[in-house]
Short mmCIF file of N, CA and C in Angstrom, two decimals:
data_model
loop_
_atom_site.label_atom_id
_atom_site.label_comp_id
_atom_site.label_asym_id
_atom_site.label_seq_id
_atom_site.Cartn_x
_atom_site.Cartn_y
_atom_site.Cartn_z
N VAL A 30 187.19 163.99 112.39
CA VAL A 30 186.79 164.94 112.63
C VAL A 30 185.21 165.22 111.68
N LEU A 31 184.16 165.91 112.36
CA LEU A 31 183.35 165.95 111.57
C LEU A 31 182.85 167.41 111.19
N THR A 32 182.33 167.89 110.57
CA THR A 32 181.31 169.05 110.12
C THR A 32 180.17 169.26 110.51
N LYS A 33 179.52 170.67 111.21
CA LYS A 33 178.85 170.94 111.62
C LYS A 33 177.95 172.41 110.97
N VAL A 34 176.89 173.00 110.79
CA VAL A 34 177.10 174.19 110.29
C VAL A 34 176.13 174.90 111.94
N ASP A 35 177.08 176.53 111.51
CA ASP A 35 176.62 176.68 113.41
C ASP A 35 175.51 178.24 112.60
N GLU A 36 174.65 178.33 114.11
CA GLU A 36 173.89 179.88 113.68
C GLU A 36 174.03 180.90 112.69
N GLN A 37 175.34 180.84 112.49
CA GLN A 37 175.71 181.98 111.57
C GLN A 37 175.99 181.25 109.80
N ASN A 38 175.81 180.39 109.54
CA ASN A 38 175.76 179.41 108.35
C ASN A 38 177.31 179.03 108.82
N GLN A 39 178.34 178.93 109.39
CA GLN A 39 179.71 178.93 109.49
C GLN A 39 180.08 177.23 109.49
N THR A 40 180.45 177.27 108.81
CA THR A 40 181.04 175.38 108.99
C THR A 40 181.98 175.13 109.90
N VAL A 41 181.68 174.52 111.23
CA VAL A 41 182.38 174.55 112.46
C VAL A 41 183.08 172.68 112.44
N GLU A 42 184.16 172.83 112.50
CA GLU A 42 184.74 171.49 112.56
C GLU A 42 184.54 170.58 113.85
N MET A 43 184.09 169.48 114.53
CA MET A 43 184.15 169.40 115.73
C MET A 43 184.99 167.77 115.63
N ASP A 44 185.67 167.97 116.45
CA ASP A 44 186.87 166.60 116.66
C ASP A 44 185.86 165.63 118.05
N TYR A 45 185.59 164.67 117.30
CA TYR A 45 184.62 163.59 118.31
C TYR A 45 185.77 162.56 118.49
N THR A 46 186.92 162.63 118.55
CA THR A 46 188.09 161.70 118.71
C THR A 46 187.94 161.28 120.37
N GLY A 47 187.66 161.88 121.23
CA GLY A 47 188.01 161.43 122.69
C GLY A 47 186.91 160.74 122.76
N LEU A 48 185.84 161.09 122.35
CA LEU A 48 184.38 160.72 122.94
C LEU A 48 184.26 158.59 122.15
N ILE A 49 184.79 158.73 121.25
CA ILE A 49 184.79 157.88 120.02
C ILE A 49 185.43 156.80 121.02
N ALA A 50 186.95 157.38 121.56
CA ALA A 50 187.65 156.35 122.13
C ALA A 50 186.83 156.52 123.64
N GLU A 51 186.41 157.54 124.54
CA GLU A 51 185.65 156.52 125.75
C GLU A 51 184.28 155.52 125.15
N LEU A 52 183.79 155.66 123.92
CA LEU A 52 182.95 154.25 124.02
C LEU A 52 183.61 153.02 123.83
N CYS A 53 184.64 153.20 122.83
CA CYS A 53 185.36 152.00 122.64
C CYS A 53 185.82 151.22 123.73
N VAL A 54 186.33 151.97 125.05
CA VAL A 54 187.00 151.27 126.38
C VAL A 54 185.33 150.31 126.88
N HIS A 55 184.60 150.92 126.52
CA HIS A 55 183.22 150.43 126.90
C HIS A 55 183.18 149.30 126.15
N ILE A 56 183.10 149.22 124.94
CA ILE A 56 182.74 148.29 124.08
C ILE A 56 183.56 146.96 123.95
N GLN A 57 185.12 147.31 124.24
CA GLN A 57 186.31 146.71 124.57
C GLN A 57 185.78 145.74 126.13
N ARG A 58 185.38 146.45 126.69
CA ARG A 58 185.11 146.13 128.00
C ARG A 58 183.94 144.82 127.70
N PHE A 59 183.04 145.10 127.52
CA PHE A 59 182.49 143.88 127.24
C PHE A 59 182.90 142.74 126.54
N LEU A 60 183.66 143.04 125.50
CA LEU A 60 184.54 141.66 124.67
C LEU A 60 184.99 141.37 125.42
N THR A 61 186.18 141.66 126.00
CA THR A 61 186.89 140.93 127.47
C THR A 61 186.23 140.05 128.45
N ASP A 62 185.35 140.42 128.55
CA ASP A 62 184.48 139.76 129.74
C ASP A 62 183.56 138.92 129.01
N TRP A 63 183.84 138.65 127.68
CA TRP A 63 183.05 137.52 127.31
C TRP A 63 183.70 136.76 126.66
N ASN A 64 185.12 136.93 126.52
CA ASN A 64 186.19 136.08 125.82
C ASN A 64 185.80 135.96 124.40
N PHE A 65 185.64 137.17 124.03
CA PHE A 65 185.74 137.55 122.30
C PHE A 65 187.31 137.24 122.20
N PRO A 66 187.44 136.43 121.35
CA PRO A 66 188.82 136.10 120.65
C PRO A 66 189.52 137.70 120.19
N ASP A 67 191.13 137.61 120.94
CA ASP A 67 191.83 138.53 120.30
C ASP A 67 190.82 140.12 120.37
N SER A 68 190.54 140.39 121.40
CA SER A 68 189.70 141.62 121.51
C SER A 68 190.68 143.00 122.74
N SER A 69 191.41 142.89 122.10
CA SER A 69 193.15 143.22 123.14
C SER A 69 192.55 144.79 122.86
N THR A 70 192.27 145.20 121.92
CA THR A 70 191.83 146.60 121.44
C THR A 70 190.72 146.90 120.91
N VAL A 71 190.17 147.54 121.08
CA VAL A 71 188.79 148.57 119.95
C VAL A 71 189.17 149.78 119.90
N ASP A 72 188.94 149.88 118.10
CA ASP A 72 189.30 151.59 117.65
C ASP A 72 187.61 151.81 116.79
N PHE A 73 187.70 152.80 116.42
CA PHE A 73 187.00 152.82 115.31
C PHE A 73 187.35 153.27 113.95
N ASP A 74 186.84 153.26 113.09
CA ASP A 74 187.02 153.28 111.81
C ASP A 74 186.18 154.04 111.35
N PRO A 75 186.91 155.93 111.35
CA PRO A 75 185.83 156.74 111.00
C PRO A 75 185.29 156.70 108.99
N LYS A 76 186.10 155.89 108.67
CA LYS A 76 185.88 155.72 107.05
C LYS A 76 185.06 154.42 106.67
N ASN A 77 184.70 153.66 107.62
CA ASN A 77 183.67 152.65 107.03
C ASN A 77 182.51 152.76 108.49
N LYS A 78 182.62 153.76 109.35
CA LYS A 78 181.64 154.11 110.28
C LYS A 78 181.49 152.47 111.39
N ASP A 79 182.27 151.84 111.62
CA ASP A 79 182.37 150.98 112.03
C ASP A 79 183.65 150.80 113.56
N VAL A 80 183.73 149.38 114.46
CA VAL A 80 184.44 149.32 115.24
C VAL A 80 185.90 148.56 114.54
N LEU A 81 187.17 148.62 114.97
CA LEU A 81 188.21 147.62 114.55
C LEU A 81 188.27 146.42 115.82
N ILE A 82 188.55 145.35 116.08
CA ILE A 82 188.72 144.52 116.85
C ILE A 82 190.12 144.02 116.90
N SER A 83 191.14 144.94 117.47
CA SER A 83 192.55 144.02 117.87
C SER A 83 192.81 145.07 116.14
N GLY A 84 192.57 145.61 114.99
CA GLY A 84 192.82 146.17 114.12
C GLY A 84 192.38 145.42 113.10
N LYS A 85 191.44 144.55 113.62
CA LYS A 85 190.26 144.01 112.16
C LYS A 85 188.79 144.47 111.86
N ALA A 86 188.68 144.74 111.08
CA ALA A 86 187.08 145.15 110.94
C ALA A 86 185.86 144.12 111.21
N ARG A 87 185.33 144.39 111.85
CA ARG A 87 184.10 144.07 112.39
C ARG A 87 183.68 142.93 111.39
N ARG A 88 183.22 143.73 110.06
CA ARG A 88 182.81 143.05 108.96
C ARG A 88 183.11 142.09 108.56
N LEU A 89 184.57 141.73 108.88
CA LEU A 89 185.17 140.41 108.48
C LEU A 89 185.40 139.62 109.11
N PHE A 90 184.72 139.53 110.53
CA PHE A 90 184.41 138.40 111.49
C PHE A 90 182.79 137.65 110.50
N GLY A 91 182.96 136.25 111.09
CA GLY A 91 182.31 135.45 110.90
C GLY A 91 180.67 136.07 111.71
N LYS A 92 179.63 135.76 110.97
CA LYS A 92 178.59 136.22 111.58
C LYS A 92 178.28 136.11 112.85
N GLY A 93 178.71 134.86 113.33
CA GLY A 93 178.58 135.08 114.73
C GLY A 93 179.13 135.52 115.61
N TYR A 94 180.19 136.01 115.29
CA TYR A 94 181.00 137.30 115.90
C TYR A 94 180.83 138.10 115.68
N ARG A 95 180.54 138.38 114.59
CA ARG A 95 179.96 139.91 114.07
C ARG A 95 178.73 140.76 114.89
N SER A 96 177.52 139.30 115.35
CA SER A 96 176.50 139.50 115.84
C SER A 96 176.61 139.22 117.54
N ILE A 97 177.62 139.13 117.94
CA ILE A 97 178.15 139.23 119.29
C ILE A 97 178.36 140.54 119.61
N SER A 98 179.80 140.93 118.80
CA SER A 98 180.31 142.19 118.61
C SER A 98 179.32 143.47 118.69
N TYR A 99 178.50 143.28 117.26
CA TYR A 99 177.01 144.22 117.98
C TYR A 99 176.66 144.27 118.71
N GLY A 100 176.61 143.18 119.42
CA GLY A 100 175.86 143.24 121.09
C GLY A 100 176.60 144.30 121.68
N ALA A 101 178.08 144.02 121.77
CA ALA A 101 179.03 144.48 122.79
C ALA A 101 179.04 146.35 122.30
N PHE A 102 178.68 146.77 120.95
CA PHE A 102 178.17 147.52 120.53
C PHE A 102 177.38 148.34 120.93
N ILE A 103 176.22 147.54 120.94
CA ILE A 103 174.79 148.65 121.64
C ILE A 103 175.23 148.35 123.12
N ILE A 104 175.61 147.41 124.09
CA ILE A 104 174.98 148.09 125.06
C ILE A 104 176.20 148.19 125.91
N GLY A 105 177.62 148.46 124.81
CA GLY A 105 178.81 149.65 125.47
C GLY A 105 178.05 150.49 125.19
N LEU A 106 177.29 151.09 123.92
CA LEU A 106 176.63 152.52 123.54
C LEU A 106 175.70 152.72 124.93
N MET A 107 174.90 151.89 125.24
CA MET A 107 174.10 152.51 127.19
C MET A 107 175.06 152.71 127.81
N GLU A 108 176.03 151.83 127.92
CA GLU A 108 176.92 152.63 128.85
C GLU A 108 177.55 153.55 128.88
N TYR A 109 177.59 153.60 128.04
CA TYR A 109 178.63 155.04 127.59
C TYR A 109 177.75 156.24 127.84
N CYS A 110 176.03 155.99 127.40
CA CYS A 110 175.11 157.38 127.44
C CYS A 110 175.41 157.40 128.68
N ILE A 111 174.97 156.84 129.27
CA ILE A 111 174.51 156.54 131.21
C ILE A 111 175.44 157.15 131.88
N SER A 112 176.98 156.14 131.61
CA SER A 112 178.03 156.77 132.65
C SER A 112 178.38 158.49 132.18
N SER A 113 178.01 158.86 130.72
CA SER A 113 178.13 160.01 130.39
C SER A 113 177.07 161.13 130.41
N ALA A 114 176.07 160.90 131.48
CA ALA A 114 175.27 161.26 131.34
C ALA A 114 174.09 161.79 129.88
N LEU A 115 174.20 160.99 128.90
CA LEU A 115 173.75 161.24 128.00
C LEU A 115 172.08 160.65 127.61
N PRO A 116 171.11 161.37 127.14
CA PRO A 116 170.65 160.65 127.08
C PRO A 116 170.26 158.96 126.19
N HIS A 117 169.51 158.52 127.43
CA HIS A 117 169.46 156.45 126.68
C HIS A 117 168.21 156.36 127.36
N PRO A 118 167.12 155.07 126.91
CA PRO A 118 166.16 154.47 127.62
C PRO A 118 166.62 153.90 128.47
N GLY A 119 167.38 153.08 128.66
CA GLY A 119 168.38 152.39 130.11
C GLY A 119 168.08 151.07 129.57
N PHE A 120 167.58 150.62 128.59
CA PHE A 120 167.89 149.68 128.26
C PHE A 120 167.86 149.43 126.87
N VAL A 121 168.17 148.01 125.84
CA VAL A 121 168.75 148.07 125.26
C VAL A 121 168.07 146.62 124.42
N VAL A 122 167.39 145.84 123.43
CA VAL A 122 166.65 144.78 122.50
C VAL A 122 167.92 143.70 121.71
N LEU A 123 168.11 143.23 121.97
CA LEU A 123 168.56 142.45 120.96
C LEU A 123 168.58 141.20 120.95
N ASP A 124 168.34 141.00 119.44
CA ASP A 124 167.82 139.71 118.31
C ASP A 124 168.19 138.85 117.78
N SER A 125 168.67 137.58 118.18
CA SER A 125 169.30 136.59 118.12
C SER A 125 171.30 137.14 118.04
N PRO A 126 171.78 137.63 119.37
CA PRO A 126 173.16 137.52 119.26
C PRO A 126 173.73 135.98 119.60
N VAL A 127 173.00 135.40 119.61
CA VAL A 127 174.18 133.86 119.75
C VAL A 127 173.38 132.79 118.66
N THR A 128 172.71 133.41 117.83
CA THR A 128 172.27 132.04 116.99
C THR A 128 172.43 132.77 115.95
N SER A 129 173.33 133.62 115.64
CA SER A 129 172.80 133.99 113.86
C SER A 129 172.94 133.80 112.80
N TYR A 130 173.19 132.82 112.80
CA TYR A 130 173.37 131.52 111.79
C TYR A 130 172.63 130.66 111.32
N LYS A 131 172.57 130.16 109.96
CA LYS A 131 171.68 129.00 109.77
C LYS A 131 172.89 127.57 109.69
N GLU A 132 172.13 126.49 109.96
CA GLU A 132 173.36 125.40 110.30
C GLU A 132 173.71 125.15 108.72
N GLN A 133 173.71 125.62 107.90
CA GLN A 133 174.50 125.65 106.29
C GLN A 133 175.62 126.18 106.11
N ASP A 134 175.75 127.10 107.12
CA ASP A 134 176.50 128.56 107.47
C ASP A 134 177.71 127.60 107.86
N GLU A 135 179.11 127.95 107.01
CA GLU A 135 180.40 127.69 107.86
C GLU A 135 180.43 127.39 108.70
N ASN A 136 181.49 126.71 109.23
CA ASN A 136 181.85 126.40 110.92
C ASN A 136 182.34 127.86 111.91
N GLU A 137 183.02 128.67 110.50
CA GLU A 137 183.73 129.95 111.21
C GLU A 137 182.29 130.94 111.19
N ASP A 138 181.33 131.04 111.01
CA ASP A 138 180.71 131.75 111.33
C ASP A 138 180.01 131.65 112.51
N LYS A 139 180.25 129.98 113.18
CA LYS A 139 179.43 129.96 114.44
C LYS A 139 180.53 130.35 115.61
N THR A 140 180.07 130.73 116.57
CA THR A 140 180.48 131.10 118.32
C THR A 140 180.40 130.00 118.65
N PRO A 141 181.54 129.88 119.67
CA PRO A 141 182.38 128.67 120.58
C PRO A 141 181.09 128.88 121.58
N GLU A 142 180.84 127.54 121.99
CA GLU A 142 179.65 127.56 122.73
C GLU A 142 180.40 128.18 124.24
N GLU A 143 181.89 128.63 124.61
CA GLU A 143 182.32 128.76 125.50
C GLU A 143 181.83 130.74 125.51
N LEU A 144 182.12 131.34 124.75
CA LEU A 144 181.66 132.29 124.18
C LEU A 144 180.27 132.87 124.75
N GLN A 145 179.48 131.81 123.91
CA GLN A 145 177.86 132.19 123.95
C GLN A 145 177.93 132.26 125.63
N ASN A 146 178.36 131.15 126.52
CA ASN A 146 177.94 130.79 127.62
C ASN A 146 178.45 132.45 128.45
N LYS A 147 179.46 132.86 128.23
CA LYS A 147 180.50 134.14 128.97
C LYS A 147 179.41 135.21 128.40
N PHE A 148 178.72 135.21 127.20
CA PHE A 148 177.88 136.20 126.85
C PHE A 148 176.24 135.99 128.02
N PHE A 149 175.88 135.29 127.86
CA PHE A 149 175.40 135.31 128.80
C PHE A 149 175.21 135.45 130.13
N GLU A 150 176.54 134.77 130.80
CA GLU A 150 176.66 134.66 132.06
C GLU A 150 177.05 136.59 132.53
N GLU A 151 177.62 137.01 131.59
CA GLU A 151 178.28 138.28 132.15
C GLU A 151 176.95 139.20 132.21
N LEU A 152 176.09 139.16 131.24
CA LEU A 152 174.53 140.36 131.16
C LEU A 152 173.69 139.30 131.80
N ALA A 153 173.67 138.47 132.77
CA ALA A 153 172.91 138.14 133.80
C ALA A 153 173.38 139.14 135.27
N GLN A 154 174.34 139.34 135.23
CA GLN A 154 175.07 140.20 136.28
C GLN A 154 174.96 141.71 135.97
N THR A 155 174.43 142.13 134.96
CA THR A 155 174.60 143.62 134.59
C THR A 155 173.10 144.00 135.50
N LYS A 156 173.47 145.44 135.96
CA LYS A 156 172.43 146.31 136.79
C LYS A 156 171.65 147.19 135.38
N ARG A 157 171.56 146.53 133.88
CA ARG A 157 170.98 147.17 133.06
C ARG A 157 170.26 145.93 132.70
N GLN A 158 168.70 146.83 131.89
CA GLN A 158 168.07 146.32 131.38
C GLN A 158 168.53 145.35 130.36
N VAL A 159 168.88 144.30 129.23
CA VAL A 159 168.76 143.75 127.84
C VAL A 159 167.39 142.65 127.11
N ILE A 160 167.43 143.13 127.07
CA ILE A 160 165.97 142.27 126.19
C ILE A 160 166.96 141.28 125.34
N ILE A 161 166.49 140.05 125.19
CA ILE A 161 167.02 139.09 124.63
C ILE A 161 166.34 138.16 123.88
N LEU A 162 166.11 138.30 122.02
CA LEU A 162 164.91 137.64 121.34
C LEU A 162 166.26 136.70 121.11
N GLU A 163 166.04 135.31 121.33
CA GLU A 163 167.05 134.54 121.12
C GLU A 163 166.49 133.02 121.25
N ASN A 164 166.88 132.10 119.75
CA ASN A 164 166.52 131.04 120.00
C ASN A 164 166.85 129.51 120.39
N LYS A 165 168.23 130.29 121.01
CA LYS A 165 168.95 129.29 121.65
C LYS A 165 168.88 129.28 123.22
N LYS A 166 167.88 128.71 123.98
CA LYS A 166 168.35 128.65 124.95
C LYS A 166 169.40 128.55 126.25
N PRO A 167 169.69 129.62 126.73
CA PRO A 167 170.59 130.22 127.90
C PRO A 167 171.13 128.95 129.11
N PRO A 168 171.73 128.50 129.13
CA PRO A 168 172.36 127.50 130.63
C PRO A 168 171.36 127.78 131.40
N ILE A 169 171.08 126.38 131.86
CA ILE A 169 170.05 126.44 133.02
C ILE A 169 170.52 126.85 134.20
N SER A 170 171.54 127.28 134.48
CA SER A 170 172.41 128.08 135.93
C SER A 170 172.02 129.91 135.65
N ILE A 171 172.05 129.80 134.21
CA ILE A 171 172.20 131.16 134.01
C ILE A 171 170.57 132.03 133.64
N SER A 172 169.24 131.18 133.28
CA SER A 172 167.93 130.95 133.06
C SER A 172 167.84 131.05 134.68
N LYS A 173 168.11 130.57 135.67
CA LYS A 173 167.77 130.72 137.10
C LYS A 173 167.93 132.15 137.79
N LYS A 174 169.17 132.68 137.05
CA LYS A 174 169.51 133.86 137.01
C LYS A 174 168.76 134.88 136.85
N ILE A 175 167.70 134.71 136.10
CA ILE A 175 167.50 135.93 134.76
C ILE A 175 165.75 136.07 134.81
N ASN A 176 165.17 136.98 134.04
CA ASN A 176 163.68 136.76 133.76
C ASN A 176 163.81 136.02 132.52
N TYR A 177 163.61 134.64 132.65
CA TYR A 177 163.61 134.07 131.30
C TYR A 177 162.08 133.40 131.60
N ILE A 178 162.24 134.29 129.92
CA ILE A 178 161.09 133.62 129.31
C ILE A 178 161.00 132.82 128.13
N GLU A 179 160.26 131.52 128.47
CA GLU A 179 160.24 130.65 126.76
C GLU A 179 158.88 130.52 125.94
N PHE A 180 159.07 131.08 124.83
CA PHE A 180 157.89 131.00 123.86
C PHE A 180 157.95 129.65 123.41
N THR A 181 157.05 128.96 123.64
CA THR A 181 156.44 127.80 123.46
C THR A 181 155.59 127.07 122.25
N LYS A 182 154.86 128.31 121.76
CA LYS A 182 153.72 127.64 121.21
C LYS A 182 152.76 126.56 121.39
N ASN A 183 152.56 126.43 122.81
CA ASN A 183 151.70 125.63 123.61
C ASN A 183 151.71 125.86 124.80
N LYS A 184 150.33 125.59 124.90
CA LYS A 184 150.21 126.21 126.13
C LYS A 184 149.96 125.28 127.29
N GLU A 185 150.27 124.19 127.26
CA GLU A 185 150.62 123.46 128.24
C GLU A 185 152.21 123.94 129.16
N VAL A 186 153.04 124.48 128.37
CA VAL A 186 154.55 124.34 128.22
C VAL A 186 154.54 125.74 128.43
N GLY A 187 155.71 126.82 129.12
CA GLY A 187 156.14 127.73 129.10
C GLY A 187 155.38 128.65 128.90
N ARG A 188 155.25 129.76 127.75
CA ARG A 188 154.23 130.45 127.35
C ARG A 188 154.03 130.51 126.17
N TYR A 189 153.70 130.33 125.90
CA TYR A 189 152.69 130.52 124.55
C TYR A 189 153.23 131.10 123.67
N GLY A 190 153.30 132.44 123.97
CA GLY A 190 153.58 133.14 122.80
C GLY A 190 153.60 134.49 123.72
N PHE A 191 154.23 135.53 122.47
CA PHE A 191 154.44 136.95 123.25
C PHE A 191 152.97 137.68 123.63
N PHE A 192 151.80 137.51 123.50
CA PHE A 192 150.60 137.81 123.97
C PHE A 192 150.11 136.51 124.82
N ASN A 193 149.96 136.56 126.02
CA ASN A 193 148.68 135.67 126.41
C ASN A 193 147.90 135.06 125.66
N VAL A 194 147.65 133.64 125.56
CA VAL A 194 146.29 133.21 125.22
C VAL A 194 145.40 132.85 125.62
#
């Protein structure tokens, strides 16, 4: 329950529980499709203003899992807005959703290869535009299905950089 002030400067309580529950359904669908571990339920924690995945706060997952689940949140929010006829530009940009860890980070921060591949496979089939800036290459079977552009800083291979040289 949130409050807002109406035209007569009266405080009005607004109940967004149903809307948030609907958003969580979209997020949970992506997590399930990607084989995110133990993603049987997704709820919203109003105190921390973040999602709970099977009762566990998203912030308590390792870096890699937090990054993938944040991607599910962003794409789920896009799907929710579009399906509810709410304003949305119709595309999202994700920065490093599968390589959010450094090599020296602990093993729990890394996401399994299977989850990463499922993430790419499912997004390759979406009808929405998802722009992913990523250091890790998707599997070749996926790169053939998407508009994959590799920035190599090499004029002979791939694309030199974001702007053509």
